[in-house]
PDB file of C-alpha atoms in Angstrom:
ATOM      1  CA  MET A   1     -36.753  56.871 -33.753  1.00 80.00           C
ATOM      2  CA  PRO A   2     -33.602  55.382 -35.227  1.00 90.00           C
ATOM      3  CA  HIS A   3     -30.455  55.089 -33.160  1.00 90.00           C
ATOM      4  CA  ILE A   4     -27.697  57.253 -34.650  1.00 93.00           C
ATOM      5  CA  ASN A   5     -24.096  56.383 -33.782  1.00 92.00           C
ATOM      6  CA  ARG A   6     -22.036  59.300 -35.060  1.00 94.00           C
ATOM      7  CA  THR A   7     -18.727  57.704 -34.088  1.00 95.00           C
ATOM      8  CA  ALA A   8     -19.405  54.504 -36.042  1.00 90.00           C
ATOM      9  CA  LYS A   9     -21.265  56.467 -38.771  1.00 91.00           C
ATOM     10  CA  GLU A  10     -24.220  54.127 -38.449  1.00 89.00           C
ATOM     11  CA  ILE A  11     -27.999  54.523 -38.292  1.00 92.00           C
ATOM     12  CA  THR A  12     -29.906  51.585 -36.818  1.00 91.00           C
ATOM     13  CA  ALA A  13     -33.613  51.334 -37.627  1.00 93.00           C
ATOM     14  CA  LYS A  14     -36.005  49.075 -35.738  1.00 94.00           C
ATOM     15  CA  ILE A  15     -38.571  46.921 -37.540  1.00 95.00           C
ATOM     16  CA  VAL A  16     -41.145  45.017 -35.498  1.00 95.00           C
ATOM     17  CA  TYR A  17     -43.117  42.002 -36.724  1.00 96.00           C
ATOM     18  CA  TYR A  18     -46.543  42.189 -35.089  1.00 97.00           C
ATOM     19  CA  GLY A  19     -49.597  39.938 -35.208  1.00 96.00           C
ATOM     20  CA  PRO A  20     -51.670  37.354 -33.357  1.00 95.00           C
ATOM     21  CA  GLY A  21     -50.228  34.248 -31.724  1.00 91.00           C
ATOM     22  CA  LEU A  22     -48.860  31.560 -34.044  1.00 91.00           C
ATOM     23  CA  CYS A  23     -49.364  33.651 -37.186  1.00 96.00           C
ATOM     24  CA  GLY A  24     -45.768  33.221 -38.402  1.00 95.00           C
ATOM     25  CA  LYS A  25     -43.825  36.187 -37.027  1.00 94.00           C
ATOM     26  CA  THR A  26     -41.010  34.050 -35.645  1.00 90.00           C
ATOM     27  CA  THR A  27     -41.037  31.821 -38.728  1.00 94.00           C
ATOM     28  CA  ASN A  28     -40.391  34.914 -40.870  1.00 95.00           C
ATOM     29  CA  LEU A  29     -37.377  35.956 -38.818  1.00 92.00           C
ATOM     30  CA  GLU A  30     -35.984  32.437 -38.589  1.00 91.00           C
ATOM     31  CA  HIS A  31     -36.191  32.084 -42.376  1.00 94.00           C
ATOM     32  CA  ILE A  32     -34.507  35.461 -42.920  1.00 93.00           C
ATOM     33  CA  TYR A  33     -31.794  34.638 -40.412  1.00 89.00           C
ATOM     34  CA  SER A  34     -31.073  31.279 -42.033  1.00 90.00           C
ATOM     35  CA  ARG A  35     -30.729  32.815 -45.521  1.00 90.00           C
ATOM     36  CA  VAL A  36     -28.829  36.043 -44.814  1.00 87.00           C
ATOM     37  CA  ASP A  37     -25.059  36.050 -45.220  1.00 83.00           C
ATOM     38  CA  PRO A  38     -23.608  35.418 -41.730  1.00 82.00           C
ATOM     39  CA  ARG A  39     -21.191  38.314 -42.250  1.00 78.00           C
ATOM     40  CA  SER A  40     -24.087  40.781 -42.521  1.00 80.00           C
ATOM     41  CA  ARG A  41     -26.146  39.601 -39.571  1.00 80.00           C
ATOM     42  CA  GLY A  42     -25.809  39.790 -35.840  1.00 78.00           C
ATOM     43  CA  ARG A  43     -26.560  37.113 -33.312  1.00 76.00           C
ATOM     44  CA  MET A  44     -30.185  36.083 -32.957  1.00 78.00           C
ATOM     45  CA  MET A  45     -31.350  36.473 -29.394  1.00 77.00           C
ATOM     46  CA  SER A  46     -34.544  35.192 -27.893  1.00 76.00           C
ATOM     47  CA  LEU A  47     -36.417  34.980 -24.658  1.00 68.00           C
ATOM     48  CA  ALA A  48     -39.069  32.292 -24.412  1.00 65.00           C
ATOM     49  CA  THR A  49     -42.231  32.767 -22.383  1.00 60.00           C
ATOM     50  CA  ASP A  50     -44.117  30.199 -20.321  1.00 62.00           C
ATOM     51  CA  GLN A  51     -47.365  30.349 -22.287  1.00 58.00           C
ATOM     52  CA  GLU A  52     -46.115  31.113 -25.794  1.00 54.00           C
ATOM     53  CA  ARG A  53     -44.516  28.818 -28.338  1.00 43.00           C
ATOM     54  CA  THR A  54     -42.993  31.715 -30.240  1.00 40.00           C
ATOM     55  CA  LEU A  55     -39.986  33.736 -29.205  1.00 48.00           C
ATOM     56  CA  PHE A  56     -40.326  36.819 -27.060  1.00 39.00           C
ATOM     57  CA  PHE A  57     -38.150  38.761 -29.446  1.00 47.00           C
ATOM     58  CA  ASP A  58     -35.579  38.173 -32.120  1.00 48.00           C
ATOM     59  CA  LEU A  59     -32.776  40.566 -32.871  1.00 58.00           C
ATOM     60  CA  LEU A  60     -31.302  40.497 -36.343  1.00 59.00           C
ATOM     61  CA  PRO A  61     -29.195  43.381 -37.602  1.00 66.00           C
ATOM     62  CA  VAL A  62     -29.068  43.285 -41.389  1.00 67.00           C
ATOM     63  CA  SER A  63     -26.691  45.534 -43.310  1.00 64.00           C
ATOM     64  CA  ALA A  64     -28.465  47.791 -45.757  1.00 71.00           C
ATOM     65  CA  GLY A  65     -27.718  50.955 -47.720  1.00 75.00           C
ATOM     66  CA  ARG A  66     -26.438  54.379 -46.741  1.00 83.00           C
ATOM     67  CA  ILE A  67     -28.025  57.649 -45.737  1.00 89.00           C
ATOM     68  CA  GLY A  68     -25.502  60.381 -46.371  1.00 87.00           C
ATOM     69  CA  ASP A  69     -22.243  59.294 -44.735  1.00 90.00           C
ATOM     70  CA  PHE A  70     -24.003  56.774 -42.488  1.00 90.00           C
ATOM     71  CA  ASN A  71     -24.455  53.046 -42.998  1.00 87.00           C
ATOM     72  CA  LEU A  72     -28.018  51.869 -42.467  1.00 89.00           C
ATOM     73  CA  ARG A  73     -28.716  48.738 -40.439  1.00 88.00           C
ATOM     74  CA  PHE A  74     -31.983  47.135 -39.419  1.00 91.00           C
ATOM     75  CA  GLN A  75     -32.869  45.379 -36.194  1.00 89.00           C
ATOM     76  CA  LEU A  76     -35.757  42.957 -36.620  1.00 92.00           C
ATOM     77  CA  TYR A  77     -37.946  42.079 -33.654  1.00 91.00           C
ATOM     78  CA  THR A  78     -41.040  40.000 -33.039  1.00 91.00           C
ATOM     79  CA  VAL A  79     -43.609  40.569 -30.339  1.00 89.00           C
ATOM     80  CA  PRO A  80     -45.355  37.810 -28.389  1.00 83.00           C
ATOM     81  CA  GLY A  81     -48.684  37.059 -30.028  1.00 76.00           C
ATOM     82  CA  GLN A  82     -50.770  36.407 -26.934  1.00 75.00           C
ATOM     83  CA  VAL A  83     -52.697  39.376 -25.510  1.00 71.00           C
ATOM     84  CA  TYR A  84     -51.479  38.250 -22.077  1.00 70.00           C
ATOM     85  CA  TYR A  85     -48.076  39.698 -23.011  1.00 78.00           C
ATOM     86  CA  ASN A  86     -49.288  43.167 -24.009  1.00 86.00           C
ATOM     87  CA  ALA A  87     -46.803  44.905 -21.682  1.00 83.00           C
ATOM     88  CA  SER A  88     -43.995  43.096 -23.519  1.00 82.00           C
ATOM     89  CA  ARG A  89     -45.475  44.087 -26.866  1.00 87.00           C
ATOM     90  CA  ARG A  90     -45.426  47.719 -25.790  1.00 91.00           C
ATOM     91  CA  VAL A  91     -41.779  47.544 -24.710  1.00 86.00           C
ATOM     92  CA  VAL A  92     -40.771  46.077 -28.068  1.00 88.00           C
ATOM     93  CA  LEU A  93     -42.721  48.780 -29.953  1.00 93.00           C
ATOM     94  CA  GLN A  94     -40.849  51.629 -28.281  1.00 93.00           C
ATOM     95  CA  ASN A  95     -38.838  53.626 -30.831  1.00 94.00           C
ATOM     96  CA  VAL A  96     -40.097  51.531 -33.749  1.00 96.00           C
ATOM     97  CA  ASP A  97     -39.262  52.738 -37.270  1.00 96.00           C
ATOM     98  CA  GLY A  98     -41.380  50.268 -39.263  1.00 97.00           C
ATOM     99  CA  ILE A  99     -43.907  47.485 -38.690  1.00 98.00           C
ATOM    100  CA  VAL A 100     -44.783  44.282 -40.507  1.00 98.00           C
ATOM    101  CA  PHE A 101     -48.219  43.046 -39.505  1.00 98.00           C
ATOM    102  CA  VAL A 102     -48.391  39.291 -40.076  1.00 98.00           C
ATOM    103  CA  ALA A 103     -51.965  38.064 -40.498  1.00 98.00           C
ATOM    104  CA  ASP A 104     -53.024  34.418 -40.318  1.00 98.00           C
ATOM    105  CA  SER A 105     -55.067  33.392 -43.385  1.00 98.00           C
ATOM    106  CA  GLN A 106     -56.995  30.656 -41.574  1.00 98.00           C
ATOM    107  CA  PRO A 107     -60.717  31.507 -41.381  1.00 98.00           C
ATOM    108  CA  SER A 108     -60.796  30.689 -37.669  1.00 98.00           C
ATOM    109  CA  ARG A 109     -58.164  33.397 -37.046  1.00 98.00           C
ATOM    110  CA  LEU A 110     -59.911  36.375 -38.657  1.00 98.00           C
ATOM    111  CA  GLU A 111     -61.146  37.774 -35.329  1.00 98.00           C
ATOM    112  CA  ALA A 112     -57.684  37.309 -33.766  1.00 97.00           C
ATOM    113  CA  ASN A 113     -56.155  39.229 -36.697  1.00 98.00           C
ATOM    114  CA  ILE A 114     -58.617  42.088 -36.236  1.00 98.00           C
ATOM    115  CA  GLU A 115     -58.041  42.209 -32.468  1.00 97.00           C
ATOM    116  CA  SER A 116     -54.267  42.180 -32.936  1.00 97.00           C
ATOM    117  CA  MET A 117     -54.405  45.015 -35.485  1.00 98.00           C
ATOM    118  CA  GLN A 118     -56.557  47.066 -33.103  1.00 97.00           C
ATOM    119  CA  ASN A 119     -54.094  46.266 -30.305  1.00 96.00           C
ATOM    120  CA  LEU A 120     -51.246  47.531 -32.489  1.00 97.00           C
ATOM    121  CA  TYR A 121     -53.033  50.837 -33.116  1.00 97.00           C
ATOM    122  CA  ASP A 122     -53.922  51.153 -29.418  1.00 97.00           C
ATOM    123  CA  ASN A 123     -50.344  50.517 -28.312  1.00 97.00           C
ATOM    124  CA  MET A 124     -48.936  52.958 -30.848  1.00 97.00           C
ATOM    125  CA  ALA A 125     -51.446  55.592 -29.707  1.00 96.00           C
ATOM    126  CA  SER A 126     -50.287  55.093 -26.110  1.00 95.00           C
ATOM    127  CA  PHE A 127     -46.850  56.351 -27.226  1.00 93.00           C
ATOM    128  CA  ASP A 128     -48.445  59.215 -29.201  1.00 95.00           C
ATOM    129  CA  TYR A 129     -47.095  57.697 -32.437  1.00 94.00           C
ATOM    130  CA  ASP A 130     -48.933  58.793 -35.562  1.00 93.00           C
ATOM    131  CA  MET A 131     -49.562  55.618 -37.577  1.00 94.00           C
ATOM    132  CA  ASP A 132     -49.562  57.717 -40.748  1.00 94.00           C
ATOM    133  CA  GLU A 133     -45.885  58.456 -40.083  1.00 95.00           C
ATOM    134  CA  VAL A 134     -44.693  54.917 -39.264  1.00 97.00           C
ATOM    135  CA  PRO A 135     -44.273  52.634 -42.290  1.00 98.00           C
ATOM    136  CA  LEU A 136     -46.569  49.603 -42.077  1.00 98.00           C
ATOM    137  CA  VAL A 137     -46.596  46.588 -44.409  1.00 98.00           C
ATOM    138  CA  LEU A 138     -49.023  43.687 -44.159  1.00 98.00           C
ATOM    139  CA  GLN A 139     -48.231  40.055 -44.817  1.00 99.00           C
ATOM    140  CA  TYR A 140     -51.046  37.565 -45.369  1.00 98.00           C
ATOM    141  CA  ASN A 141     -49.363  34.377 -44.184  1.00 98.00           C
ATOM    142  CA  LYS A 142     -50.410  30.720 -44.423  1.00 98.00           C
ATOM    143  CA  ARG A 143     -51.862  31.156 -47.917  1.00 98.00           C
ATOM    144  CA  ASP A 144     -51.411  27.403 -48.413  1.00 98.00           C
ATOM    145  CA  VAL A 145     -53.930  26.328 -45.748  1.00 98.00           C
ATOM    146  CA  PRO A 146     -57.114  24.659 -47.022  1.00 97.00           C
ATOM    147  CA  GLY A 147     -59.942  27.187 -47.169  1.00 98.00           C
ATOM    148  CA  ALA A 148     -57.631  30.191 -46.675  1.00 98.00           C
ATOM    149  CA  LEU A 149     -59.563  33.443 -46.403  1.00 98.00           C
ATOM    150  CA  PRO A 150     -59.851  35.309 -49.699  1.00 98.00           C
ATOM    151  CA  ILE A 151     -57.405  38.204 -50.003  1.00 98.00           C
ATOM    152  CA  GLU A 152     -60.391  40.520 -50.468  1.00 98.00           C
ATOM    153  CA  THR A 153     -61.727  39.509 -47.031  1.00 98.00           C
ATOM    154  CA  LEU A 154     -58.349  40.136 -45.366  1.00 98.00           C
ATOM    155  CA  GLU A 155     -57.936  43.451 -47.173  1.00 98.00           C
ATOM    156  CA  SER A 156     -61.408  44.605 -46.142  1.00 98.00           C
ATOM    157  CA  ALA A 157     -60.905  43.625 -42.498  1.00 98.00           C
ATOM    158  CA  LEU A 158     -57.275  44.685 -42.009  1.00 98.00           C
ATOM    159  CA  ASN A 159     -56.188  47.062 -44.734  1.00 98.00           C
ATOM    160  CA  PRO A 160     -58.765  49.770 -45.495  1.00 96.00           C
ATOM    161  CA  GLU A 161     -55.888  52.224 -46.129  1.00 96.00           C
ATOM    162  CA  GLN A 162     -54.608  49.948 -48.943  1.00 97.00           C
ATOM    163  CA  LEU A 163     -51.098  49.751 -47.535  1.00 98.00           C
ATOM    164  CA  PRO A 164     -48.562  47.462 -49.229  1.00 98.00           C
ATOM    165  CA  ALA A 165     -49.449  43.810 -48.604  1.00 98.00           C
ATOM    166  CA  TRP A 166     -47.835  40.514 -49.563  1.00 98.00           C
ATOM    167  CA  GLU A 167     -49.091  36.955 -49.665  1.00 98.00           C
ATOM    168  CA  ALA A 168     -46.820  34.460 -47.922  1.00 98.00           C
ATOM    169  CA  VAL A 169     -46.194  30.933 -46.801  1.00 98.00           C
ATOM    170  CA  ALA A 170     -43.448  31.776 -44.306  1.00 98.00           C
ATOM    171  CA  ILE A 171     -42.713  28.166 -43.379  1.00 98.00           C
ATOM    172  CA  LYS A 172     -41.673  27.630 -47.026  1.00 98.00           C
ATOM    173  CA  GLY A 173     -40.005  31.020 -47.350  1.00 98.00           C
ATOM    174  CA  ILE A 174     -42.596  32.254 -49.860  1.00 98.00           C
ATOM    175  CA  GLY A 175     -43.169  36.011 -49.602  1.00 98.00           C
ATOM    176  CA  VAL A 176     -40.772  36.428 -46.671  1.00 98.00           C
ATOM    177  CA  PHE A 177     -38.039  38.417 -48.407  1.00 96.00           C
ATOM    178  CA  GLU A 178     -40.568  40.314 -50.516  1.00 98.00           C
ATOM    179  CA  THR A 179     -42.225  41.538 -47.307  1.00 98.00           C
ATOM    180  CA  LEU A 180     -38.859  42.362 -45.734  1.00 96.00           C
ATOM    181  CA  GLY A 181     -37.724  44.253 -48.829  1.00 95.00           C
ATOM    182  CA  GLU A 182     -40.952  46.275 -48.874  1.00 97.00           C
ATOM    183  CA  ILE A 183     -40.641  47.384 -45.236  1.00 97.00           C
ATOM    184  CA  MET A 184     -36.904  48.082 -45.547  1.00 94.00           C
ATOM    185  CA  ARG A 185     -37.499  50.335 -48.568  1.00 95.00           C
ATOM    186  CA  ALA A 186     -40.354  52.120 -46.791  1.00 97.00           C
ATOM    187  CA  VAL A 187     -38.302  52.695 -43.630  1.00 96.00           C
ATOM    188  CA  GLU A 188     -35.281  53.882 -45.597  1.00 94.00           C
ATOM    189  CA  ALA A 189     -37.417  56.367 -47.574  1.00 95.00           C
ATOM    190  CA  ASN A 190     -39.058  57.560 -44.359  1.00 96.00           C
ATOM    191  CA  LEU A 191     -35.665  58.069 -42.667  1.00 95.00           C
ATOM    192  CA  ARG A 192     -34.285  59.946 -45.674  1.00 93.00           C
ATOM    193  CA  GLU A 193     -37.270  62.290 -45.522  1.00 92.00           C
ATOM    194  CA  ARG A 194     -37.040  62.772 -41.739  1.00 90.00           C
ATOM    195  CA  LEU A 195     -33.239  63.027 -41.448  1.00 87.00           C
ATOM    196  CA  GLY A 196     -32.551  64.901 -44.672  1.00 71.00           C
TER     197      GLY A 196
END
């Protein structure tokens, strides 16, 4: 559910980057943060964990369009990739408005991708969220690694619903803004439908 501030005439939507450990969630947000106009972004905040190289979460408000008389902003978060931090993942998913699932294209990570996607669905079900009502975009990251899994394999394993999906090399910025644009458009359309 978006946060609606009637005084400031602002709707804030929450987008969560989800996926297995070291798949590129944090790299996506760091790239976005480094390229967005500083006047349209908030401060990036993070909390490191003992076992995880990636950030616990990133917060990045990005100015967007309008819904009626309200400005639309997005907060971008990552979740920790390790299953050990599932309680943290669940906290970050609360009140989510859109999800980017970042999959690792390395063949050795296929099972981790599948487990993480199942974990996402399980966690969303624990909140009674209907995944058909929450926009979800997939990003197939690390497309530059030698022997990267064929897109067909990733699609078959992770995307039977044929949701929007982008190829990416997040460390080089390839596909990062395309993925972000896709989820922002989907969330905005979903909010317009839900809020009128």
